Amino acid sequence: MLRMRTTGWARGWCLGCCLLLPLSLSLAAAKQLLRYRLAEEGPADVRIGNVAADLGIVTGSGEVTFSLESGSEYLKIDNLTGELSTSERRIDREKLPQCQMIFDENECFLDFEVSVIGPSQSWVDLFEGRVIVLDINDNTPTFPSPVLTLTVEENRPVGTLYLLPTATDRDFGRNGIERYELLQEPGGGGSEGRRAGPADSAPYPGGGGNSASGGGSGGSKRRLDAPEGGGGTNAGSRSSVFELQVADTPDGEKQPQLIVKGALDREQRDSYELTLRVRDGGDPPRSSQAILRVLITDVNDNSPRFEKSVYEADLAENSAPGTPILQLRAADLDVGVNGQIEYVFGAATESVRRLLRLDETSGWLSVLHRIDREEVNQLRFTVMARDRGQPPKTDKATVVLIIKDENDNVPSIEIRKIGRIPLKDGVASVAEDVLVDTPIALVQVSDRDQGENGVVTCTVVGDVPFQLKPASETEGDQNKKKYFLHTSAPLDYETTREFNVVIVAVDSGSPSLSSNNSLIVKVGDTNDNPPVFGQSVVEVYFPENNIPGERVATVLATDADSGKNAEITYSLDSSVMGIFAIDPDSGDIFVNTVLDREQTDRYEFKVNAKDKGIPVLQGSTTVIVQVADKNDNDPKFMQDVFTFYVKENLQPNSPVGMVTVMDADKGRNAEMSLYIEENSHIFSIENDTGTIYSTMSFDRELQNTYTFRVRAVDGGDPPRSATATVSLFVMDENDNAPTIALPTNMSYTLLPPSSNVRTVVATVLATDSDDGINADLNYSIVGGNPFKLFEIDSTSGVVSLVGKLTHKHYGLHRLVVQVNDSGQPSQSTTALVHVFVNESVSNASVIDSQIARSLHTPLTQDIAGDPSYEISKQRLSIVVGVVAGIMAVILIILIVVMARYCRSKNKNGYEAGKKDHEDFFTPQQHDKSKKPKKDKKNKKSKQPLYSSIVTVEASKPNGQRYDSVNEKLSDSPSMGRYRSVNGGPGSPDLARHYKSSSPLPTVQLHPQSPTAGKKHQAVQDLPPANTFVGAGDNISIGSDHCSEYSCQTNNKYSKQVDTVQTTNPPGHIEESCKMNVCARK
């Protein structure tokens, strides 16, 4: 390693004892060799070594610093500690120009230069170093083609060798190609794959030297026997045709060869397809593979032979295209096509194929493109001689071309900075107060040519106060010399502010070539005044949504110095870099992005003003940017879809939900108005709170969902708006009673007396137009089952026989079935199920007449079995009968009196809303004398006895039920009132808290309603197509009479009162009884 000194003897003595230690260290390090080793492809900041430690220089005081003068493309050095490390650029050994043509173990290296700088650059030492770049396994060996074709004669003897194309690997040494493998083709036609390397190879016992291919006869050979598949004795899985052998050639390469180990019969099989894999010796190893296609052809038993195995020649650089270099000759003992030879490139790089041309017929090698020795100084490749036989045979020869130098490169002059003197774009700035003999620049002169053509001398031209001095005291490479450009006289800024230093370099070639380069040295003034701003704080207002690049403000500073010391550069602190930018010359502040007040409404940052003096002085001011608002944000609802749940029958003008909307703008731009876009006649919205109100009461059975959009418009100019969807779900109230579908009141079921227990008698089918639990129905028998012979499944409505039938059970049974829903309060419907117990139906008209009488019999009276069975028991006590008769006469007299009294008030005998004093299900004693008298007027009446029933929900003030047939609904103060039921699923917004408990309008029965002109019996004419409907367990059987007014006002109160059904005339009673009967809520 060479040591270069720049400090003059005179200055060295003047520095005295304070510099004795650094000088001693430099002298001690002069003979030292800076050599380091580094693996390629490493990351940035990898430590290489410590220059200070290797040179024996003590660091830490800050007086001695280090500077990397060359090699900074890949390396960097710590100025204080001398720590040498890698830069950001990765080192790829195979891409370094100086390593391109290294074919052996020669070292690949990077040269660098380090200068050691004393205090105030009073002295400078320059050291050269070299980093040896170590190869890693970063390149995969590859074959010249993914498919390799080899032709083999069918009569070749066992042991015949065939040269296979070799792979190339840009790595070398142990990372280069280590072994080849031949993989068995599917079906067992080729040889099984096995590694072919030094560890498991064995000498080929015979036939190698006499092989027709002969390509590897000059070196040692290794053969690879393919193992039997799976290690067993299955002969079908073992290759019996080919195996791979790898030969070590004299030049250190590995030549894969294919050995014929079995008989070849083209007529039986004319091709084999194997896989050839190459693997390098790296860790981990890299590998690639190619398909080896072996074609079996006829006989060609002699291979071409080159006259010599290695051809060497010299080639002058810049030779014209077409210049012949040498002729390769090969001979083939065969005749005809098998003896015709063609020459092709073998293992040749891309640059060889690009620069050279090989005539296939004559074997002449000539120049294809001009070759520059400075780029390529040697070409080494192989040429294959191939005959035209089938299959062709080949031989290989190595060609080595040495490129001879021509004096075709002018000297190169590179002027670089040295130490702390700045140098950029050919301009060096030097302060006027520097000492004489101060180095201000490093001049490197080099010539790419060789020998005398590369020996260069240089000098400074003109009358300037600068001179060149060698950077090294020892003789180095004559092709590359380094000089320091020193000051030779004091510099005066006032006299001369700029020097143009011209350096001329001349080489020693014939004829000689020269070049020049110049350096402009600008003498700088001493800088002692910092820039000053007129204001310490600058505040500006700037609107948002600006166009990027708009000017925000301008700040100016002044400097009392002159020249470059007064040239000011403006910059921003890093807190707003990317958001704002400043023109470094004018001080104009620009905005780079679109400002958004909603994200940031205020920016505060510093503007720095630096002069261009050395040392740099600076001043600063604070800039505050207030962002003004624009209407650039749409109103935003908290949700895209608001979902509310409300109960049906909700009182009009009740709140049903609340929407929330926000606007990120400010002031008037954030003031919003809310509108209903659809269904505005049904809904309204309060602008201040976002509360939505309904203008009507909801009926789920008519419509269970409402969907509309709410629009929010802000107060900006122009205004912006947004919409949200509101989905309103109407929750069910229990306001519909069950409806009986089957059986009809006129139908009956024949039940033989021999029927077993659990025999299914009938099934009651009912539906409910409500939803959910309000439509969950329960079935029960509430009357007509005195013997407990029947029961009904509460869920399915299946009526079953549960008792043993006896003689007294013969006849008609009328079961009163009540269907309740599960709402609160519950609604119910009553149906009649007729069961006729007998062996058969001998007279259907008798049964029909009994059913007709059943329809006119009060529901409190049981119809069950043979009535004569009970009469026979009464004959046992005549005395009791006589007494009962006397009492009956007395009761008849009382009944006649009461009947006359009641008829004067209401001939129909039934008043809507009359209170009942008994529960419907409570057993009542009825006297036969209380039966209504039958007269001709009643028989000829065209109206059925129950012409209509008004359906209302009534309740006593004390919570009792209206059960008696004679109670009047009109006495109830709460007649026809619906009770609200709170509950239902919750709403995601405030609507979940809105519950309605207000009653719906009630049915008013006016006292002046006209009374019916005809008397109607209570049960004898049950409306066959209507239904009894009750609220919960409060079942009203009905009354003996129907108010004519109540039968006419059903349509008016369609929501609160169920539809009034009118029975058909008695003549059509059989047809009308196909549906079930009696309705009451």
JSON list of C-alpha atoms in Angstrom, two decimals, residues 215-220 247-255 309-310 380 396 398:
[
{"chain": "A", "resi": 215, "resn": "GLY", "atom": "CA", "xyz": [-14.71, -36.17, -25.85]},
{"chain": "A", "resi": 216, "resn": "GLY", "atom": "CA", "xyz": [-13.37, -36.84, -22.42]},
{"chain": "A", "resi": 217, "resn": "SER", "atom": "CA", "xyz": [-10.58, -39.29, -23.08]},
{"chain": "A", "resi": 218, "resn": "GLY", "atom": "CA", "xyz": [-7.93, -36.85, -22.04]},
{"chain": "A", "resi": 219, "resn": "GLY", "atom": "CA", "xyz": [-8.96, -36.61, -18.38]},
{"chain": "A", "resi": 220, "resn": "SER", "atom": "CA", "xyz": [-10.11, -38.74, -15.52]},
{"chain": "A", "resi": 247, "resn": "ALA", "atom": "CA", "xyz": [-15.35, -36.51, -16.84]},
{"chain": "A", "resi": 248, "resn": "ASP", "atom": "CA", "xyz": [-12.87, -33.98, -15.45]},
{"chain": "A", "resi": 249, "resn": "THR", "atom": "CA", "xyz": [-11.23, -32.21, -18.40]},
{"chain": "A", "resi": 250, "resn": "PRO", "atom": "CA", "xyz": [-7.64, -30.90, -18.28]},
{"chain": "A", "resi": 251, "resn": "ASP", "atom": "CA", "xyz": [-8.85, -27.31, -18.02]},
{"chain": "A", "resi": 252, "resn": "GLY", "atom": "CA", "xyz": [-10.76, -28.15, -14.82]},
{"chain": "A", "resi": 253, "resn": "GLU", "atom": "CA", "xyz": [-14.23, -28.37, -16.30]},
{"chain": "A", "resi": 254, "resn": "LYS", "atom": "CA", "xyz": [-16.71, -31.19, -15.82]},
{"chain": "A", "resi": 255, "resn": "GLN", "atom": "CA", "xyz": [-17.92, -32.84, -18.98]},
{"chain": "A", "resi": 309, "resn": "SER", "atom": "CA", "xyz": [-7.22, -29.48, -28.48]},
{"chain": "A", "resi": 310, "resn": "VAL", "atom": "CA", "xyz": [-6.34, -25.82, -27.76]},
{"chain": "A", "resi": 380, "resn": "ARG", "atom": "CA", "xyz": [-11.98, -18.11, -24.05]},
{"chain": "A", "resi": 396, "resn": "LYS", "atom": "CA", "xyz": [-14.43, -30.15, -28.89]},
{"chain": "A", "resi": 398, "resn": "THR", "atom": "CA", "xyz": [-10.73, -24.75, -26.77]}
]
